[in-house]
Coordinates of C-alpha atoms and ligand atoms in Angstrom, one line a residue:
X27 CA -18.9 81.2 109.7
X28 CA -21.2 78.8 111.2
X29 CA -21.4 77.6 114.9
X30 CA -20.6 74.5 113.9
X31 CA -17.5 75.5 112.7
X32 CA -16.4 77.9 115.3
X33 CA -14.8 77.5 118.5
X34 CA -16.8 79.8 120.7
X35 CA -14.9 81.3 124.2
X36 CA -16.7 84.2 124.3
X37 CA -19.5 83.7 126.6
X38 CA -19.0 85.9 128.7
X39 CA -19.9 88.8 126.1
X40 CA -23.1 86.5 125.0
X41 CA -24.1 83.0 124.8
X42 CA -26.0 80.7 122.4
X43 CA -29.4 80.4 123.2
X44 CA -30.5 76.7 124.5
X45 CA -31.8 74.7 122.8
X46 CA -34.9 73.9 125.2
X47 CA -35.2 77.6 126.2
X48 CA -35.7 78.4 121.9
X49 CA -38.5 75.8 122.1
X50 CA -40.0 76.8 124.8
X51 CA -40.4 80.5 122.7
X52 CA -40.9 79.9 119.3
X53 CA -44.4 79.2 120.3
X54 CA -44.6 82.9 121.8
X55 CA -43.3 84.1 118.0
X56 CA -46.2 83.1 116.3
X57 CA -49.5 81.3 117.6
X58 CA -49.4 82.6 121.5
X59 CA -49.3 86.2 120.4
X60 CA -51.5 87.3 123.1
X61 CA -51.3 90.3 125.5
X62 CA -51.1 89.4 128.9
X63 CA -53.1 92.7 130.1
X64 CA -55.8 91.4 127.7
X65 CA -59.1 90.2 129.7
X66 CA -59.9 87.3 127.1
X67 CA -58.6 83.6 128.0
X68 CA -56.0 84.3 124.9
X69 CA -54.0 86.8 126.6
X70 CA -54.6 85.6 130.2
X71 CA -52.8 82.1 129.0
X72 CA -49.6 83.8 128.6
X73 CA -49.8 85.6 131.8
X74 CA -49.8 82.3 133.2
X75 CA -46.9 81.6 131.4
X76 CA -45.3 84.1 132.2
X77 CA -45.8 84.0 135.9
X78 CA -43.9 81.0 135.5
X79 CA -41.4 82.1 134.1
X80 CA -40.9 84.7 136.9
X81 CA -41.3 81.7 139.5
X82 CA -38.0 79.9 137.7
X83 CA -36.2 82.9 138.1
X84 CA -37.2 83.6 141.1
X85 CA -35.9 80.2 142.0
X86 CA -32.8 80.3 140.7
X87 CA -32.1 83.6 142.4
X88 CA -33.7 82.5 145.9
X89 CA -36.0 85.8 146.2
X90 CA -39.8 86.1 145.9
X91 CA -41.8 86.5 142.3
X92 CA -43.2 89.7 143.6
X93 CA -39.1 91.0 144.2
X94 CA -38.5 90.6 140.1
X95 CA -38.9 93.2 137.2
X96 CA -38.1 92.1 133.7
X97 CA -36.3 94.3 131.8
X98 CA -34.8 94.5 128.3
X99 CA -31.3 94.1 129.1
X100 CA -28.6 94.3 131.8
X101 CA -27.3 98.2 131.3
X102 CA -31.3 98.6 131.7
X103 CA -31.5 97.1 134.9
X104 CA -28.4 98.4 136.4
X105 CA -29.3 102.5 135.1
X106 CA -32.9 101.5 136.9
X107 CA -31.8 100.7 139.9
X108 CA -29.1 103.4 140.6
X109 CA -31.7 105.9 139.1
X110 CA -34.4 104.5 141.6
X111 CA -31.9 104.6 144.5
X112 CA -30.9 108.4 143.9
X113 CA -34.7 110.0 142.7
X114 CA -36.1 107.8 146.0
X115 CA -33.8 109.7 148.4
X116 CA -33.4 113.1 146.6
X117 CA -30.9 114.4 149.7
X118 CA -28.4 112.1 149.4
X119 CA -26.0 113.0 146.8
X120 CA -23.0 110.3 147.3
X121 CA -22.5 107.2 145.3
X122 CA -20.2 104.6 145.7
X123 CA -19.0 102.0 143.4
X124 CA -15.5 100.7 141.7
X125 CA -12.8 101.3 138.9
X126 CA -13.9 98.3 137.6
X127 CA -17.8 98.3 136.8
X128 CA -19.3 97.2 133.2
X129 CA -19.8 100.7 131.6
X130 CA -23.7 100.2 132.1
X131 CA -22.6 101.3 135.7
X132 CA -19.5 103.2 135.0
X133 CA -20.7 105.3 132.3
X134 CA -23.9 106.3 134.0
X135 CA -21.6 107.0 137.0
X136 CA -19.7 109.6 135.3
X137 CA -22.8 111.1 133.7
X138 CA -24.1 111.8 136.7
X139 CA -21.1 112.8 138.3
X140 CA -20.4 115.0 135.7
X141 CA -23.8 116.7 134.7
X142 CA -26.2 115.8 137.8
X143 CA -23.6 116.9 140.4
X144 CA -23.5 113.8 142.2
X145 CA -20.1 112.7 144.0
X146 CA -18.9 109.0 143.3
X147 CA -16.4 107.2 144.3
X148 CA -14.5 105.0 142.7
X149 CA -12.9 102.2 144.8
X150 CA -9.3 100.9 143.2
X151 CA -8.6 96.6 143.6
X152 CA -5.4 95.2 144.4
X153 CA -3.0 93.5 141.6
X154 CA -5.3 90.4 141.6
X155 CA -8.4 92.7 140.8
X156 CA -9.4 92.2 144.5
X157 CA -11.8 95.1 146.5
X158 CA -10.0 96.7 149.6
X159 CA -13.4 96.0 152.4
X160 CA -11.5 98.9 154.8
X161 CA -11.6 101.5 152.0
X162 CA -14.9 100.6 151.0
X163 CA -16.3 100.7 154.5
X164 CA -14.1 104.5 155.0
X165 CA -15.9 106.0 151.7
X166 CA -19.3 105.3 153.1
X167 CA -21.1 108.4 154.3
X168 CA -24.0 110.2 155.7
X169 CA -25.2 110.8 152.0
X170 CA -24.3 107.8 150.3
X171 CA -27.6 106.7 148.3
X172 CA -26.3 103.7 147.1
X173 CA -23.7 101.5 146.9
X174 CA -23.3 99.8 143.4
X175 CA -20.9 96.5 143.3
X176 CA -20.9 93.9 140.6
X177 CA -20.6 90.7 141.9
X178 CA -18.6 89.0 139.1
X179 CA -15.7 91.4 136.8
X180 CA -16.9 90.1 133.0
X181 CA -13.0 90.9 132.2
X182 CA -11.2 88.9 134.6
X183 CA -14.4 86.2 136.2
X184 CA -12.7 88.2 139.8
X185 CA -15.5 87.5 142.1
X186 CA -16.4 90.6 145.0
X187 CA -17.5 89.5 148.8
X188 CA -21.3 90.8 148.0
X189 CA -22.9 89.1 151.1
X190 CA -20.2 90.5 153.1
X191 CA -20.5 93.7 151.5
X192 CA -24.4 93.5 151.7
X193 CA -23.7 93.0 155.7
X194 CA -21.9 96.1 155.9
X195 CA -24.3 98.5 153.7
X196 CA -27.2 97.2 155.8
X197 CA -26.0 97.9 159.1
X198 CA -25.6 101.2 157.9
X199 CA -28.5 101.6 156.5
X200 CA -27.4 102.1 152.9
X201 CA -28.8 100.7 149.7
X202 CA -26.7 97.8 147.7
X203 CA -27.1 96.9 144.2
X204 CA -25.3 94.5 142.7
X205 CA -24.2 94.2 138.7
X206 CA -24.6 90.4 138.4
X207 CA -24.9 89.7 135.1
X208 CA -21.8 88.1 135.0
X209 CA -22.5 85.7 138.2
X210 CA -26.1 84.8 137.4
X211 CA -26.1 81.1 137.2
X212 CA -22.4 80.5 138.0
X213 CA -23.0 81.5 141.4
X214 CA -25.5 79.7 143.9
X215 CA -27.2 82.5 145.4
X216 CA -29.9 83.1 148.2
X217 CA -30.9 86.6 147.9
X218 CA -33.6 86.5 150.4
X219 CA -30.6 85.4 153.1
X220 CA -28.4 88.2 151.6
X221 CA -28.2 92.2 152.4
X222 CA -28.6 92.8 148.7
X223 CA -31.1 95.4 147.7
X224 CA -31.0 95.4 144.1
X225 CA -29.2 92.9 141.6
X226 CA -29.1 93.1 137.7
X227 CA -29.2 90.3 135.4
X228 CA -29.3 89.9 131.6
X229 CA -30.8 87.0 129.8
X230 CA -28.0 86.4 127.1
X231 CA -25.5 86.0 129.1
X232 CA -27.3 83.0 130.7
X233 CA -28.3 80.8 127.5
X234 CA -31.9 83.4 126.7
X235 CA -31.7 85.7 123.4
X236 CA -30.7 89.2 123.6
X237 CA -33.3 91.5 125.1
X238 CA -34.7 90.5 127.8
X239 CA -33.3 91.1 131.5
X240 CA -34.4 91.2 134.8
X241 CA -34.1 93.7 137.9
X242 CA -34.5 92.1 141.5
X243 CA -35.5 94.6 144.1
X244 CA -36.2 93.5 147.7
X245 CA -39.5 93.7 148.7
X246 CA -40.7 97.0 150.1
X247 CA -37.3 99.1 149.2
X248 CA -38.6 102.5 148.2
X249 CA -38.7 102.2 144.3
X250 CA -38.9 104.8 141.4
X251 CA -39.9 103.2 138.3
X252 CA -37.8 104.2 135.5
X253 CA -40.1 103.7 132.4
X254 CA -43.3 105.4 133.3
X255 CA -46.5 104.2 132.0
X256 CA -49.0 101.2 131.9
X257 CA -49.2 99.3 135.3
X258 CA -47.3 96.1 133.8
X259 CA -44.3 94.9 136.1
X260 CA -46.4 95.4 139.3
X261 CA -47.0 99.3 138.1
X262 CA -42.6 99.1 138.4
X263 CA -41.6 98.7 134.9
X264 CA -44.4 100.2 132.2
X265 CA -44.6 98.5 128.7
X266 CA -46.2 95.9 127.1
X267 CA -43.7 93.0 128.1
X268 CA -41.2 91.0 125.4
X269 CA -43.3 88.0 126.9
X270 CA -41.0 86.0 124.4
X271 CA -37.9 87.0 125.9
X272 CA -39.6 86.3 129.3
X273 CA -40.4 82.8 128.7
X274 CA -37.2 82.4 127.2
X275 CA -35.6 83.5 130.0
X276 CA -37.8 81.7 132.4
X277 CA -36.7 78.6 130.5
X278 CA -32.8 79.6 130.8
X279 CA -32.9 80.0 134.6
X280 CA -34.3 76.9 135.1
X281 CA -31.8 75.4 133.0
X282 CA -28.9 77.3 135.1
X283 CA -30.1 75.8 138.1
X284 CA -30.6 72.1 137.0
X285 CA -27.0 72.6 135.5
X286 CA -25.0 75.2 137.8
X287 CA -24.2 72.3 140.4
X288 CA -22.2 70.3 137.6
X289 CA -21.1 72.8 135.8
X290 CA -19.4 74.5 138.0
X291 CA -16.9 71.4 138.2
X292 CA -16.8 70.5 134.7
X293 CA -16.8 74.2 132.8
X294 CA -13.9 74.6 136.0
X295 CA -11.6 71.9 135.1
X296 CA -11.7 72.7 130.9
X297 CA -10.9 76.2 132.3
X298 CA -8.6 75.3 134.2
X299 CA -6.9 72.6 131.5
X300 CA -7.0 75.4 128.9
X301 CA -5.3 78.0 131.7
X302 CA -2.1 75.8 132.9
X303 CA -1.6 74.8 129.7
X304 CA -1.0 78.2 127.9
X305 CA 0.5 79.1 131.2
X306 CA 3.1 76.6 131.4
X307 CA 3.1 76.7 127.1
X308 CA 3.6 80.2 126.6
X309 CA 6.7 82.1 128.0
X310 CA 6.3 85.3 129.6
X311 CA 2.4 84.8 129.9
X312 CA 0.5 85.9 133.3
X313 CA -3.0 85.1 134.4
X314 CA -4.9 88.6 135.1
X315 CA -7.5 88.4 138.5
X316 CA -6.9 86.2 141.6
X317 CA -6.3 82.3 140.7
X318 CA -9.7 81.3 143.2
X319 CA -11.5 84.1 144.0
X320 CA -12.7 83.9 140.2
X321 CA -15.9 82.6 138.1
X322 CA -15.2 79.1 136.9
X323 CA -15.7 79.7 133.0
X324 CA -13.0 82.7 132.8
X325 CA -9.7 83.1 132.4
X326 CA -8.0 85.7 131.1
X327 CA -4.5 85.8 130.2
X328 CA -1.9 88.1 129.0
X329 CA 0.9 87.8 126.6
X330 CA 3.9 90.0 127.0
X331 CA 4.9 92.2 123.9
X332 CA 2.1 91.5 121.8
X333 CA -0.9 93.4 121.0
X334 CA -4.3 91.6 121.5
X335 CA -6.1 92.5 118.8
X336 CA -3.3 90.7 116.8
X337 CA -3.8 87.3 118.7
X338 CA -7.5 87.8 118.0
X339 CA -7.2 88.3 114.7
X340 CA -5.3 85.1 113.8
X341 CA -7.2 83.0 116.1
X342 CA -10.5 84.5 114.1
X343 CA -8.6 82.7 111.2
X344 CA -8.8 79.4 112.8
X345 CA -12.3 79.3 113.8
X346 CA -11.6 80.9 117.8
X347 CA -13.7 83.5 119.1
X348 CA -12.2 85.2 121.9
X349 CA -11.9 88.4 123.5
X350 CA -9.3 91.5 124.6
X351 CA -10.9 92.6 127.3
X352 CA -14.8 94.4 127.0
X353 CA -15.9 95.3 123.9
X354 CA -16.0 98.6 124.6
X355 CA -12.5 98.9 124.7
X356 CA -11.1 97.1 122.1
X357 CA -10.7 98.3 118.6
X358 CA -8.9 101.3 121.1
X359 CA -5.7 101.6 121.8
X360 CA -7.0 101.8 125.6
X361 CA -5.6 99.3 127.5
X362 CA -8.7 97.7 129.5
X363 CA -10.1 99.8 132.5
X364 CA -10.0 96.8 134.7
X365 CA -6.4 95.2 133.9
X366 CA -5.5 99.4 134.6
X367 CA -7.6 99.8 137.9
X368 CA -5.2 96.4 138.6
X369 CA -2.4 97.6 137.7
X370 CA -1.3 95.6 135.0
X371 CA 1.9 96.6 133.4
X372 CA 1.8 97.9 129.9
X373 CA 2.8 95.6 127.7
X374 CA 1.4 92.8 129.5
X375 CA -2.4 94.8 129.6
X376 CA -2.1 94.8 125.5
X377 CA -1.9 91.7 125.1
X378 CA -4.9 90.3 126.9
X379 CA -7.0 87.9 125.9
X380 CA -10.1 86.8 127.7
X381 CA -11.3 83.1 127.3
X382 CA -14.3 82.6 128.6
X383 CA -16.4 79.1 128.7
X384 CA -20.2 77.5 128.6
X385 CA -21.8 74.6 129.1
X386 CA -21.4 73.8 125.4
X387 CA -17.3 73.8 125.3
X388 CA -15.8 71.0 124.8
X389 CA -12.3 68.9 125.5
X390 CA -11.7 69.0 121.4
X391 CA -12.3 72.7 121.9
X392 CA -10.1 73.3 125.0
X393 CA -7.4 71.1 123.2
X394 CA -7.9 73.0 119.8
X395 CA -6.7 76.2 121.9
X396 CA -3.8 74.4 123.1
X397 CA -2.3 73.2 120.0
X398 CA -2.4 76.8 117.7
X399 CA -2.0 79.4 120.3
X400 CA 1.4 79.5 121.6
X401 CA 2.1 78.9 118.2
X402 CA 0.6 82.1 117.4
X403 CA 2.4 84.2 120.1
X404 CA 5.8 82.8 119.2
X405 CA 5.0 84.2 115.5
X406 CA 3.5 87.5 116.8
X407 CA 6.3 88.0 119.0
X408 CA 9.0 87.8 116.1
X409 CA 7.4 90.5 114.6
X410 CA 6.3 92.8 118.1
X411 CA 7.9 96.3 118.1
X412 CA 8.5 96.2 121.7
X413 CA 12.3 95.4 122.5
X414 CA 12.0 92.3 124.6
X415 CA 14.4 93.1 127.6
X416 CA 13.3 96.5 127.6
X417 CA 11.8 98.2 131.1
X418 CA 8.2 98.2 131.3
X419 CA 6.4 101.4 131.1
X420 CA 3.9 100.9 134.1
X421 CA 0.6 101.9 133.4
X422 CA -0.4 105.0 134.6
X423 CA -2.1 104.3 137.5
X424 CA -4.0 107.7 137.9
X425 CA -7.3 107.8 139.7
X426 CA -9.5 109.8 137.3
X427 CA -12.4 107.3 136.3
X428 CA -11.8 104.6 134.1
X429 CA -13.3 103.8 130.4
X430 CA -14.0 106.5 128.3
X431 CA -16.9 104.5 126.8
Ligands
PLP521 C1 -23.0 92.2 129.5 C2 -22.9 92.9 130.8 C3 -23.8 93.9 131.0 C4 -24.8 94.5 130.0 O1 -25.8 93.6 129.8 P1 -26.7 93.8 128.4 O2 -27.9 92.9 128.6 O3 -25.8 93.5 127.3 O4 -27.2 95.3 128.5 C5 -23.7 94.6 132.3 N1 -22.9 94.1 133.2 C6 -22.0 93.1 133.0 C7 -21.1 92.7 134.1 C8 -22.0 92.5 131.7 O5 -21.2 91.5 131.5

């Protein structure tokens, strides 16, 4: 299927690339091949290029040129940072961070937890996927090494208090990094007024191609580089950079600024269109994360008795690209680490579909939506196995880590 044919709310898994951040790379794919380590004027040009790059960025996230690492992907830039926080303070063996992490953070949690002997902990959210700030501040202790939050939930768009949170870890002297990946470009953010010590971001979420990321880390916070090597990245990240993907993503920030103001009241209101109306369409049907305290592009919704993959399936049919949950859980019978961690009751967590918007959706998209999928539930529904009527088996609400992924 072609884009042109498809109806694409799934961008918070990855986005098209824009169309002025591809032609401000292509040129980086053949002619402007250079090395920017080189000494010759041909390599040295895309230096320059790519120190403007870095000053977009740097722009769009409000913190120096000097405070950003490029990467090669988000789950890069997030095992970086917590690596760097624990191998720069070797006696403190405590990490804290939530049930409800992207496995880039949750995965490498348990791995250390597991073989490294660290001790985590993994803070719970209410019903509405919302942090608890007293149980946070009561797991912090002498030993913590850092404290890893994301800022935005990719399931549910459920925003965290990170400045607040940032104001907290600094007064105790703790390190915060902060998964953004998700809130890059949705969010205004100020990092050099913020407590925030480390943030991740990935360029495909954000409009650049897959492969390139970026790592902020405030200026003079002890850092362990994780790749180990050639002095490129400030001597903080070795390897002859993807100075393609760095353009490109130079390109897509300064796009998410010029367009974040705006679009954070037009992608809203399609949201929000799309969200009452298979609310108020579809009986039995529950939005999953708190109704403000969200990211304007997501919403994700579940539909009682039926299983997601089943909804996704037949809106694959008609050209709609959606999503149950993470990727890493689908195509399980797992019900989604996050809609668990909240609590969601069983056979409202299996059928969960996330919706989540860009720039480039449209009303004729939104109202496409509207029109086939309650439509489809009503037709799933006749053929669910679950008794309608029939007590809800909660889900089990146990506090071992989430996501076996
Ligand atoms: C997509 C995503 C990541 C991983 O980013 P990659 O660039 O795909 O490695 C990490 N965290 C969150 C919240 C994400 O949505």
């Amino acid at each position: 299927m072609s884009a042109q044919n498809v109806v694409y709310l799934d961008n918070n898994a990855t986005t098209r690339v824009a169309p002025e951040v591809l032609e401000a790379m292509l040129p980086f794919f053949s002619e402007r091949y250079g090395n920017p380590s080189s000494m010759h004027t041909f390599g040295g040009a895309v230096g320059r290029e790519m120190r403007e790059a870095r000053e977009s960025l740097a722009d769009l996230l409000g913190c120096g040129t000097d405070e950003i690492i490029f990467t090669s992907c988000g789950t890069e830039s997030d095992n970086t940072a917590i690596r760097s926080a624990l191998t720069a303070q070797p006696e403190k063996r405590h990490i804290v961070t939530t049930r409800v992490e992207h496995p880039a953070v949750l995965s490498l949690c348990k791995f250390l937890e597991r073989s490294q002997g660290y001790r985590v902990t993994y803070l719970g959210v209410d019903a509405e996927g919302r942090l608890d700030m007293q149980e946070l501040e009561d797991s912090l202790a002498e030993d913590t090494a850092i404290v890893s939050i994301m800022w935005a939930n990719n399931e549910t768009g459920v925003i965290f208090p990170i400045e607040k949170i940032a104001e907290m870890t600094r007064s105790r002297g703790i390190m915060l990094h902060t998964d953004a990946v998700q809130a890059v470009g949705k969010i205004p953010m100020k990092l050099s007024e913020t407590g925030v010590d480390m943030l991740s971001l990935s360029g495909h979420k954000l409009h650049a191609p897959k492969g390139v990321g970026a790592l902020y880390v405030r200026r003079k916070l002890p850092y362990r580089p994780y790749l180990i090597g050639g002095h490129q990245e400030h001597g903080k990240r070795a390897g002859t950079e993807n100075t393609t993907g760095i353009i490109a993503l130079g390109a897509a920030a300064k796009a998410a600024k010029a367009h974040l103001p705006a679009e954070n009241t037009t992608v809203r209101a399609l949201r929000d269109r799309l969200e009452n109306a298979l609310l108020a369409g579809v009986p039995e049907s529950r939005l999953n994360g708190h109704k403000l305290e969200r990211l304007p592009n997501t919403s994700n919704i579940s539909f009682k008795y039926i299983e997601g993959e089943a909804i996704l399936l037949l809106l694959d049919q008609l050209g709609i690209a959606a999503s149950s949950g993470s990727a890493c859980t689908s195509g399980s019978l797992e019900p989604s680490h996050v809609l668990r961690a909240m609590g969601v009751p069983f056979t409202y967590a299996h059928g969960s579909i996330r919706f989540s918007l860009s720039r480039y959706t449209t009303d004729a998209d939104v109202d496409y939506v509207i029109d086939n999928v309650p439509r489809i539930i009503e037709t799933l529904r006749k053929i669910s196995p679950y008794k309608q009527g029939v007590a809800d088996p909660l889900s089990p609400l146990d506090s071992k880590p989430p996501c076996g992924c």
